[in-house]
PDB file of C-alpha atoms in Angstrom:
ATOM      1  CA  MET A   1     -15.710 -36.233  84.213  1.00 66.00           C
ATOM      2  CA  ASP A   2     -12.569 -34.116  83.861  1.00 90.00           C
ATOM      3  CA  ALA A   3     -12.291 -31.321  81.292  1.00 93.00           C
ATOM      4  CA  ASP A   4      -9.905 -33.225  79.002  1.00 95.00           C
ATOM      5  CA  LYS A   5     -12.193 -36.250  78.721  1.00 92.00           C
ATOM      6  CA  GLU A   6     -15.188 -34.033  78.111  1.00 93.00           C
ATOM      7  CA  GLN A   7     -13.433 -32.239  75.251  1.00 95.00           C
ATOM      8  CA  GLN A   8     -12.295 -35.562  73.805  1.00 93.00           C
ATOM      9  CA  LEU A   9     -15.834 -36.936  73.724  1.00 91.00           C
ATOM     10  CA  GLU A  10     -17.131 -33.749  72.135  1.00 93.00           C
ATOM     11  CA  GLU A  11     -14.412 -33.906  69.506  1.00 94.00           C
ATOM     12  CA  ILE A  12     -15.117 -37.561  68.735  1.00 92.00           C
ATOM     13  CA  GLU A  13     -18.817 -36.786  68.285  1.00 91.00           C
ATOM     14  CA  ALA A  14     -17.910 -33.928  65.947  1.00 93.00           C
ATOM     15  CA  ILE A  15     -15.565 -36.095  63.867  1.00 94.00           C
ATOM     16  CA  GLU A  16     -18.233 -38.804  63.565  1.00 92.00           C
ATOM     17  CA  ALA A  17     -20.776 -36.175  62.481  1.00 94.00           C
ATOM     18  CA  ILE A  18     -18.478 -34.509  59.920  1.00 95.00           C
ATOM     19  CA  TYR A  19     -17.005 -37.729  58.519  1.00 95.00           C
ATOM     20  CA  PRO A  20     -19.663 -40.421  59.059  1.00 93.00           C
ATOM     21  CA  GLU A  21     -18.393 -42.506  56.130  1.00 94.00           C
ATOM     22  CA  ASN A  22     -14.783 -42.364  57.318  1.00 95.00           C
ATOM     23  CA  VAL A  23     -15.114 -43.473  60.937  1.00 93.00           C
ATOM     24  CA  THR A  24     -14.749 -47.247  60.706  1.00 89.00           C
ATOM     25  CA  GLU A  25     -15.444 -48.043  64.355  1.00 81.00           C
ATOM     26  CA  LYS A  26     -17.715 -46.159  66.723  1.00 67.00           C
ATOM     27  CA  THR A  27     -15.451 -44.474  69.209  1.00 62.00           C
ATOM     28  CA  SER A  28     -17.743 -42.534  71.565  1.00 58.00           C
ATOM     29  CA  ASN A  29     -16.611 -44.460  74.650  1.00 63.00           C
ATOM     30  CA  SER A  30     -13.011 -44.995  73.588  1.00 75.00           C
ATOM     31  CA  SER A  31      -9.796 -43.024  73.485  1.00 87.00           C
ATOM     32  CA  ILE A  32      -8.833 -44.452  70.085  1.00 91.00           C
ATOM     33  CA  ILE A  33     -10.232 -43.218  66.783  1.00 93.00           C
ATOM     34  CA  HIS A  34     -10.320 -45.671  63.858  1.00 94.00           C
ATOM     35  CA  MET A  35     -10.967 -44.017  60.506  1.00 96.00           C
ATOM     36  CA  THR A  36      -9.994 -43.614  56.887  1.00 96.00           C
ATOM     37  CA  VAL A  37      -8.486 -40.331  55.706  1.00 96.00           C
ATOM     38  CA  PRO A  38     -11.110 -38.057  54.093  1.00 95.00           C
ATOM     39  CA  GLN A  39     -10.525 -37.695  50.324  1.00 92.00           C
ATOM     40  CA  HIS A  40      -7.912 -40.461  50.600  1.00 93.00           C
ATOM     41  CA  GLU A  41      -9.978 -43.435  51.733  1.00 94.00           C
ATOM     42  CA  TYR A  42      -7.342 -45.958  50.645  1.00 94.00           C
ATOM     43  CA  MET A  43      -5.482 -44.936  53.823  1.00 95.00           C
ATOM     44  CA  SER A  44      -6.582 -45.810  57.373  1.00 96.00           C
ATOM     45  CA  LEU A  45      -5.559 -44.348  60.726  1.00 96.00           C
ATOM     46  CA  GLN A  46      -5.584 -45.266  64.383  1.00 95.00           C
ATOM     47  CA  ILE A  47      -5.309 -42.197  66.604  1.00 96.00           C
ATOM     48  CA  SER A  48      -4.918 -42.381  70.373  1.00 95.00           C
ATOM     49  CA  LEU A  49      -6.127 -39.578  72.651  1.00 95.00           C
ATOM     50  CA  PRO A  50      -3.898 -39.407  75.765  1.00 95.00           C
ATOM     51  CA  PRO A  51      -5.558 -38.615  79.130  1.00 94.00           C
ATOM     52  CA  THR A  52      -3.978 -35.144  79.156  1.00 96.00           C
ATOM     53  CA  TYR A  53      -5.111 -34.219  75.631  1.00 97.00           C
ATOM     54  CA  PRO A  54      -5.865 -31.429  74.840  1.00 97.00           C
ATOM     55  CA  SER A  55      -4.639 -29.627  77.960  1.00 97.00           C
ATOM     56  CA  LYS A  56      -0.996 -30.711  77.647  1.00 97.00           C
ATOM     57  CA  VAL A  57      -0.130 -33.124  74.832  1.00 97.00           C
ATOM     58  CA  SER A  58      -1.166 -33.904  71.267  1.00 97.00           C
ATOM     59  CA  PRO A  59      -2.844 -37.123  70.066  1.00 97.00           C
ATOM     60  CA  ASN A  60      -0.675 -40.034  68.972  1.00 97.00           C
ATOM     61  CA  VAL A  61      -0.790 -41.589  65.512  1.00 97.00           C
ATOM     62  CA  LEU A  62      -0.587 -45.275  66.395  1.00 96.00           C
ATOM     63  CA  GLU A  63      -0.901 -46.861  62.988  1.00 96.00           C
ATOM     64  CA  VAL A  64      -1.228 -46.036  59.306  1.00 96.00           C
ATOM     65  CA  GLY A  65      -2.640 -48.633  56.929  1.00 95.00           C
ATOM     66  CA  LEU A  66      -2.980 -48.868  53.144  1.00 94.00           C
ATOM     67  CA  ASP A  67      -5.579 -50.688  51.063  1.00 93.00           C
ATOM     68  CA  LYS A  68      -3.509 -52.816  48.711  1.00 88.00           C
ATOM     69  CA  ASN A  69      -6.495 -53.177  46.390  1.00 89.00           C
ATOM     70  CA  CYS A  70      -7.083 -49.448  45.998  1.00 86.00           C
ATOM     71  CA  GLY A  71      -5.676 -49.294  42.477  1.00 85.00           C
ATOM     72  CA  LYS A  72      -2.892 -46.883  43.453  1.00 83.00           C
ATOM     73  CA  ASP A  73       0.850 -47.404  43.257  1.00 81.00           C
ATOM     74  CA  ILE A  74       1.453 -48.462  46.848  1.00 81.00           C
ATOM     75  CA  SER A  75       5.210 -48.423  46.244  1.00 80.00           C
ATOM     76  CA  LEU A  76       5.029 -44.621  46.572  1.00 81.00           C
ATOM     77  CA  TYR A  77       4.150 -44.984  50.255  1.00 88.00           C
ATOM     78  CA  ASP A  78       6.536 -45.963  53.041  1.00 91.00           C
ATOM     79  CA  VAL A  79       4.123 -46.803  55.872  1.00 92.00           C
ATOM     80  CA  LYS A  80       6.758 -46.429  58.589  1.00 93.00           C
ATOM     81  CA  TYR A  81       7.704 -42.993  57.313  1.00 94.00           C
ATOM     82  CA  LEU A  82       4.035 -42.032  56.906  1.00 95.00           C
ATOM     83  CA  ARG A  83       3.393 -42.648  60.602  1.00 96.00           C
ATOM     84  CA  THR A  84       6.375 -40.444  61.500  1.00 95.00           C
ATOM     85  CA  LEU A  85       5.259 -37.749  59.055  1.00 95.00           C
ATOM     86  CA  PHE A  86       1.660 -37.832  60.267  1.00 97.00           C
ATOM     87  CA  GLN A  87       2.772 -37.525  63.891  1.00 97.00           C
ATOM     88  CA  GLU A  88       4.839 -34.497  62.926  1.00 95.00           C
ATOM     89  CA  VAL A  89       1.773 -32.992  61.244  1.00 95.00           C
ATOM     90  CA  MET A  90      -0.320 -33.714  64.332  1.00 97.00           C
ATOM     91  CA  ASP A  91       2.233 -32.044  66.597  1.00 96.00           C
ATOM     92  CA  SER A  92       2.456 -29.017  64.311  1.00 94.00           C
ATOM     93  CA  VAL A  93      -1.293 -28.284  64.396  1.00 94.00           C
ATOM     94  CA  PHE A  94      -1.661 -28.896  68.141  1.00 96.00           C
ATOM     95  CA  TYR A  95      -1.944 -26.029  70.608  1.00 94.00           C
ATOM     96  CA  LYS A  96      -2.514 -26.641  74.292  1.00 95.00           C
ATOM     97  CA  ASP A  97      -6.161 -26.544  75.398  1.00 95.00           C
ATOM     98  CA  SER A  98      -7.434 -26.819  71.805  1.00 96.00           C
ATOM     99  CA  VAL A  99      -8.619 -29.976  70.049  1.00 96.00           C
ATOM    100  CA  CYS A 100      -6.866 -30.547  66.736  1.00 97.00           C
ATOM    101  CA  ILE A 101      -8.090 -33.682  64.920  1.00 96.00           C
ATOM    102  CA  PHE A 102     -10.073 -31.698  62.333  1.00 96.00           C
ATOM    103  CA  ASP A 103      -7.074 -29.443  61.634  1.00 96.00           C
ATOM    104  CA  PHE A 104      -4.878 -32.540  61.383  1.00 97.00           C
ATOM    105  CA  LEU A 105      -7.141 -34.136  58.771  1.00 96.00           C
ATOM    106  CA  THR A 106      -7.269 -30.887  56.811  1.00 93.00           C
ATOM    107  CA  GLU A 107      -3.468 -30.661  56.773  1.00 92.00           C
ATOM    108  CA  LEU A 108      -3.206 -34.304  55.694  1.00 93.00           C
ATOM    109  CA  ASP A 109      -5.177 -33.501  52.561  1.00 89.00           C
ATOM    110  CA  GLY A 110      -2.292 -31.244  51.528  1.00 86.00           C
ATOM    111  CA  ILE A 111       0.348 -33.794  52.518  1.00 89.00           C
ATOM    112  CA  LEU A 112      -1.341 -36.520  50.460  1.00 89.00           C
ATOM    113  CA  TYR A 113      -1.998 -34.214  47.533  1.00 81.00           C
ATOM    114  CA  GLU A 114      -0.934 -36.046  44.405  1.00 74.00           C
ATOM    115  CA  GLU A 115       1.749 -34.261  42.479  1.00 67.00           C
ATOM    116  CA  GLU A 116       0.454 -32.703  39.319  1.00 61.00           C
ATOM    117  CA  SER A 117       1.880 -33.751  35.986  1.00 52.00           C
ATOM    118  CA  GLU A 118       4.444 -31.042  35.462  1.00 56.00           C
ATOM    119  CA  ASN A 119       6.744 -30.450  32.541  1.00 56.00           C
ATOM    120  CA  PRO A 120       9.921 -32.251  33.582  1.00 55.00           C
ATOM    121  CA  THR A 121      13.341 -30.800  33.015  1.00 54.00           C
ATOM    122  CA  ASP A 122      14.719 -31.428  29.558  1.00 48.00           C
ATOM    123  CA  LEU A 123      17.677 -33.299  31.058  1.00 45.00           C
ATOM    124  CA  GLU A 124      17.643 -37.024  31.657  1.00 51.00           C
ATOM    125  CA  PRO A 125      17.613 -38.057  35.348  1.00 47.00           C
ATOM    126  CA  ALA A 126      21.249 -39.201  35.070  1.00 47.00           C
ATOM    127  CA  ASN A 127      22.220 -35.634  34.153  1.00 57.00           C
ATOM    128  CA  MET A 128      20.110 -33.867  36.762  1.00 53.00           C
ATOM    129  CA  GLU A 129      23.249 -32.779  38.609  1.00 59.00           C
ATOM    130  CA  GLN A 130      23.867 -30.352  35.752  1.00 66.00           C
ATOM    131  CA  LEU A 131      20.957 -28.319  37.070  1.00 66.00           C
ATOM    132  CA  VAL A 132      22.145 -28.155  40.679  1.00 72.00           C
ATOM    133  CA  PRO A 133      24.299 -25.167  41.684  1.00 75.00           C
ATOM    134  CA  SER A 134      27.836 -26.378  42.335  1.00 66.00           C
ATOM    135  CA  ASP A 135      28.862 -23.453  44.569  1.00 64.00           C
ATOM    136  CA  PRO A 136      26.902 -21.933  47.460  1.00 66.00           C
ATOM    137  CA  PHE A 137      25.526 -18.482  46.773  1.00 83.00           C
ATOM    138  CA  GLU A 138      27.062 -15.587  48.680  1.00 84.00           C
ATOM    139  CA  GLY A 139      25.631 -15.558  52.186  1.00 88.00           C
ATOM    140  CA  TRP A 140      23.945 -18.960  51.762  1.00 94.00           C
ATOM    141  CA  VAL A 141      25.001 -22.415  52.956  1.00 94.00           C
ATOM    142  CA  ALA A 142      23.899 -25.400  50.882  1.00 93.00           C
ATOM    143  CA  SER A 143      22.954 -28.980  51.709  1.00 95.00           C
ATOM    144  CA  ASP A 144      24.101 -31.889  49.640  1.00 92.00           C
ATOM    145  CA  PRO A 145      21.577 -32.628  46.868  1.00 92.00           C
ATOM    146  CA  ILE A 146      19.294 -35.678  47.105  1.00 93.00           C
ATOM    147  CA  THR A 147      18.022 -37.362  43.945  1.00 91.00           C
ATOM    148  CA  ASP A 148      15.104 -39.789  44.054  1.00 91.00           C
ATOM    149  CA  ARG A 149      13.343 -41.261  41.008  1.00 87.00           C
ATOM    150  CA  GLY A 150      14.487 -38.411  38.821  1.00 86.00           C
ATOM    151  CA  SER A 151      13.723 -35.490  41.143  1.00 90.00           C
ATOM    152  CA  THR A 152      16.540 -33.617  42.846  1.00 92.00           C
ATOM    153  CA  PHE A 153      16.196 -31.664  46.099  1.00 95.00           C
ATOM    154  CA  MET A 154      18.701 -29.160  47.480  1.00 95.00           C
ATOM    155  CA  ALA A 155      18.366 -26.718  50.398  1.00 96.00           C
ATOM    156  CA  PHE A 156      20.010 -23.389  51.205  1.00 96.00           C
ATOM    157  CA  ALA A 157      20.019 -21.512  54.529  1.00 96.00           C
ATOM    158  CA  THR A 158      20.963 -17.932  55.329  1.00 96.00           C
ATOM    159  CA  HIS A 159      20.772 -15.331  58.085  1.00 96.00           C
ATOM    160  CA  VAL A 160      18.013 -12.716  57.731  1.00 95.00           C
ATOM    161  CA  THR A 161      17.204  -9.684  59.881  1.00 92.00           C
ATOM    162  CA  SER A 162      13.785  -8.600  58.583  1.00 92.00           C
ATOM    163  CA  GLU A 163      10.984  -9.647  56.275  1.00 92.00           C
ATOM    164  CA  GLU A 164      12.282  -7.199  53.686  1.00 94.00           C
ATOM    165  CA  ASP A 165      15.700  -8.857  53.903  1.00 94.00           C
ATOM    166  CA  ALA A 166      14.105 -12.303  53.473  1.00 95.00           C
ATOM    167  CA  PHE A 167      12.086 -11.297  50.411  1.00 94.00           C
ATOM    168  CA  ALA A 168      15.076  -9.562  48.826  1.00 94.00           C
ATOM    169  CA  LYS A 169      17.354 -12.595  49.293  1.00 94.00           C
ATOM    170  CA  LEU A 170      14.670 -14.950  47.993  1.00 94.00           C
ATOM    171  CA  ASP A 171      14.078 -12.811  44.904  1.00 93.00           C
ATOM    172  CA  LEU A 172      17.809 -12.606  44.240  1.00 91.00           C
ATOM    173  CA  ILE A 173      18.481 -16.328  44.495  1.00 92.00           C
ATOM    174  CA  LYS A 174      15.624 -17.014  42.082  1.00 91.00           C
ATOM    175  CA  THR A 175      17.462 -15.029  39.401  1.00 90.00           C
ATOM    176  CA  ASP A 176      20.234 -17.628  39.258  1.00 90.00           C
ATOM    177  CA  LYS A 177      20.074 -19.521  35.953  1.00 89.00           C
ATOM    178  CA  LYS A 178      20.086 -22.985  37.515  1.00 89.00           C
ATOM    179  CA  MET A 179      17.663 -22.048  40.288  1.00 91.00           C
ATOM    180  CA  SER A 180      15.268 -20.568  37.745  1.00 90.00           C
ATOM    181  CA  LYS A 181      14.933 -24.035  36.202  1.00 89.00           C
ATOM    182  CA  ALA A 182      13.690 -25.548  39.475  1.00 92.00           C
ATOM    183  CA  SER A 183      10.060 -26.681  39.459  1.00 92.00           C
ATOM    184  CA  HIS A 184       9.561 -25.389  43.020  1.00 94.00           C
ATOM    185  CA  ILE A 185      11.534 -23.130  45.352  1.00 96.00           C
ATOM    186  CA  MET A 186       9.912 -23.572  48.759  1.00 97.00           C
ATOM    187  CA  SER A 187      10.805 -21.270  51.645  1.00 98.00           C
ATOM    188  CA  ALA A 188      10.314 -20.594  55.349  1.00 98.00           C
ATOM    189  CA  TRP A 189      11.727 -18.123  57.833  1.00 97.00           C
ATOM    190  CA  ARG A 190      11.598 -17.092  61.498  1.00 96.00           C
ATOM    191  CA  ILE A 191      12.799 -13.627  62.449  1.00 95.00           C
ATOM    192  CA  LYS A 192      13.009 -11.925  65.817  1.00 91.00           C
ATOM    193  CA  SER A 193      13.574  -8.213  65.356  1.00 79.00           C
ATOM    194  CA  ASP A 194      14.504  -6.079  68.364  1.00 71.00           C
ATOM    195  CA  GLU A 195      14.360  -2.707  66.639  1.00 62.00           C
ATOM    196  CA  ASP A 196      13.266   0.021  69.052  1.00 57.00           C
ATOM    197  CA  GLY A 197      12.970  -2.654  71.737  1.00 57.00           C
ATOM    198  CA  SER A 198       9.726  -3.908  70.189  1.00 64.00           C
ATOM    199  CA  ASN A 199      10.922  -7.528  69.890  1.00 74.00           C
ATOM    200  CA  VAL A 200       8.678  -8.142  66.853  1.00 81.00           C
ATOM    201  CA  VAL A 201       8.459 -11.724  65.596  1.00 90.00           C
ATOM    202  CA  PHE A 202       7.969 -12.623  61.938  1.00 92.00           C
ATOM    203  CA  ARG A 203       7.369 -16.127  60.605  1.00 93.00           C
ATOM    204  CA  ASP A 204       6.136 -17.135  57.184  1.00 95.00           C
ATOM    205  CA  CYS A 205       6.450 -19.772  54.486  1.00 96.00           C
ATOM    206  CA  ASP A 206       5.698 -20.362  50.827  1.00 96.00           C
ATOM    207  CA  ASP A 207       4.892 -23.687  49.142  1.00 95.00           C
ATOM    208  CA  ASP A 208       5.633 -22.387  45.630  1.00 95.00           C
ATOM    209  CA  GLY A 209       3.269 -24.997  44.235  1.00 91.00           C
ATOM    210  CA  GLU A 210       4.494 -27.923  46.364  1.00 92.00           C
ATOM    211  CA  THR A 211       1.404 -28.216  48.552  1.00 90.00           C
ATOM    212  CA  ALA A 212       2.062 -28.208  52.330  1.00 92.00           C
ATOM    213  CA  ALA A 213       5.857 -28.078  51.898  1.00 94.00           C
ATOM    214  CA  GLY A 214       6.287 -24.564  53.287  1.00 95.00           C
ATOM    215  CA  SER A 215       4.393 -25.348  56.482  1.00 93.00           C
ATOM    216  CA  ARG A 216       6.514 -28.477  56.993  1.00 95.00           C
ATOM    217  CA  MET A 217       9.682 -26.406  56.647  1.00 97.00           C
ATOM    218  CA  LEU A 218       8.384 -23.743  59.026  1.00 96.00           C
ATOM    219  CA  HIS A 219       7.527 -26.443  61.565  1.00 95.00           C
ATOM    220  CA  LEU A 220      11.040 -27.852  61.207  1.00 96.00           C
ATOM    221  CA  ILE A 221      12.843 -24.589  61.990  1.00 97.00           C
ATOM    222  CA  THR A 222      10.331 -23.948  64.787  1.00 95.00           C
ATOM    223  CA  ILE A 223      11.107 -27.206  66.593  1.00 94.00           C
ATOM    224  CA  MET A 224      14.816 -26.602  65.940  1.00 95.00           C
ATOM    225  CA  ASP A 225      14.201 -23.219  67.622  1.00 95.00           C
ATOM    226  CA  VAL A 226      16.336 -21.228  65.208  1.00 96.00           C
ATOM    227  CA  TRP A 227      15.834 -17.492  64.771  1.00 95.00           C
ATOM    228  CA  ASN A 228      16.755 -14.978  62.086  1.00 96.00           C
ATOM    229  CA  CYS A 229      16.963 -17.936  59.746  1.00 97.00           C
ATOM    230  CA  MET A 230      15.632 -18.460  56.247  1.00 97.00           C
ATOM    231  CA  VAL A 231      15.744 -21.822  54.515  1.00 98.00           C
ATOM    232  CA  ILE A 232      14.722 -22.667  50.979  1.00 97.00           C
ATOM    233  CA  VAL A 233      14.460 -26.028  49.235  1.00 98.00           C
ATOM    234  CA  ALA A 234      14.611 -26.249  45.454  1.00 96.00           C
ATOM    235  CA  ARG A 235      13.149 -29.231  43.635  1.00 94.00           C
ATOM    236  CA  TRP A 236      13.996 -30.073  40.051  1.00 92.00           C
ATOM    237  CA  PHE A 237      11.192 -32.386  38.895  1.00 88.00           C
ATOM    238  CA  GLY A 238      12.287 -35.246  36.669  1.00 80.00           C
ATOM    239  CA  GLY A 239       8.891 -36.541  35.600  1.00 76.00           C
ATOM    240  CA  ALA A 240       8.271 -39.365  38.104  1.00 83.00           C
ATOM    241  CA  HIS A 241       5.967 -38.951  41.094  1.00 84.00           C
ATOM    242  CA  ILE A 242       7.425 -39.960  44.459  1.00 90.00           C
ATOM    243  CA  GLY A 243       4.421 -39.417  46.747  1.00 88.00           C
ATOM    244  CA  PRO A 244       4.871 -38.289  50.371  1.00 92.00           C
ATOM    245  CA  ASP A 245       8.562 -39.237  50.227  1.00 92.00           C
ATOM    246  CA  ARG A 246       9.091 -35.727  48.846  1.00 94.00           C
ATOM    247  CA  PHE A 247       8.557 -34.388  52.371  1.00 95.00           C
ATOM    248  CA  LYS A 248      11.289 -36.678  53.668  1.00 95.00           C
ATOM    249  CA  HIS A 249      13.741 -35.103  51.233  1.00 97.00           C
ATOM    250  CA  ILE A 250      12.518 -31.560  51.833  1.00 97.00           C
ATOM    251  CA  ASN A 251      12.889 -32.003  55.587  1.00 96.00           C
ATOM    252  CA  SER A 252      16.271 -33.744  55.373  1.00 97.00           C
ATOM    253  CA  THR A 253      17.930 -31.207  53.088  1.00 97.00           C
ATOM    254  CA  ALA A 254      16.469 -28.236  54.956  1.00 98.00           C
ATOM    255  CA  ARG A 255      17.712 -29.540  58.297  1.00 97.00           C
ATOM    256  CA  GLU A 256      21.182 -30.205  56.863  1.00 97.00           C
ATOM    257  CA  ALA A 257      21.441 -26.676  55.431  1.00 96.00           C
ATOM    258  CA  VAL A 258      20.384 -25.066  58.732  1.00 97.00           C
ATOM    259  CA  LEU A 259      22.929 -27.108  60.688  1.00 96.00           C
ATOM    260  CA  LYS A 260      25.698 -26.434  58.187  1.00 95.00           C
ATOM    261  CA  ALA A 261      24.923 -22.706  58.402  1.00 95.00           C
ATOM    262  CA  GLY A 262      25.821 -22.811  62.101  1.00 94.00           C
ATOM    263  CA  PHE A 263      22.494 -21.795  63.603  1.00 93.00           C
ATOM    264  CA  GLU A 264      22.150 -22.707  67.271  1.00 82.00           C
ATOM    265  CA  THR A 265      19.433 -25.316  67.429  1.00 80.00           C
ATOM    266  CA  LYS A 266      17.371 -26.999  70.108  1.00 70.00           C
ATOM    267  CA  LYS A 267      17.671 -30.409  68.466  1.00 58.00           C
TER     268      LYS A 267
END
């Protein structure tokens, strides 16, 4: 038995032991895991383990299913988008030669976290644009805003040279009157500093209350391979929950802002 297969079987045994109520089909002799998502059992997964996992590639999310009789508002979930999002999460937690299913399931708990009932803005959804900054801030490039079911998302990207620079620019932009009314101002940055020839790398993110959003943004600028870049996404919450679709809008606006800012990207 090769090393990859041996690690796969050990991981499957561990998953079955940790989540005995979630594994829906015994998988010890298979390369496909069938299970429900821990803490979110209304959702089912099929995960394929490629022959070269974990030495070279990550597992594949083959299918995402929803229990229509779970009592939840299924309209909040776009199954096709969920599979794409879950694969992105899987890829982001995978490191060569390390199994990652447990880390994947842990990260999913944040992704599927149900938005808390926040105090919505005092403006009606039709007037949400009154909250959005109409002009880019000095040194920042803005995306177009996206409004969905009353919430508005808008991203801003800028060049940063150090962690101190990133924190200072973030603190400054938060002082803007319209930005201060945002429910969340999520952020992520990647910095490569060559002071004294040390080539120090800094990367960090902040959810600002929007669970798992910062890590999604950091993964985005990582796969885009941009450096000395900081991107923030502001969300003005209008009172209606939109489920995991919020990550679609966070990702879309952040990517647009980075591209508009002229950063050289991998893709």
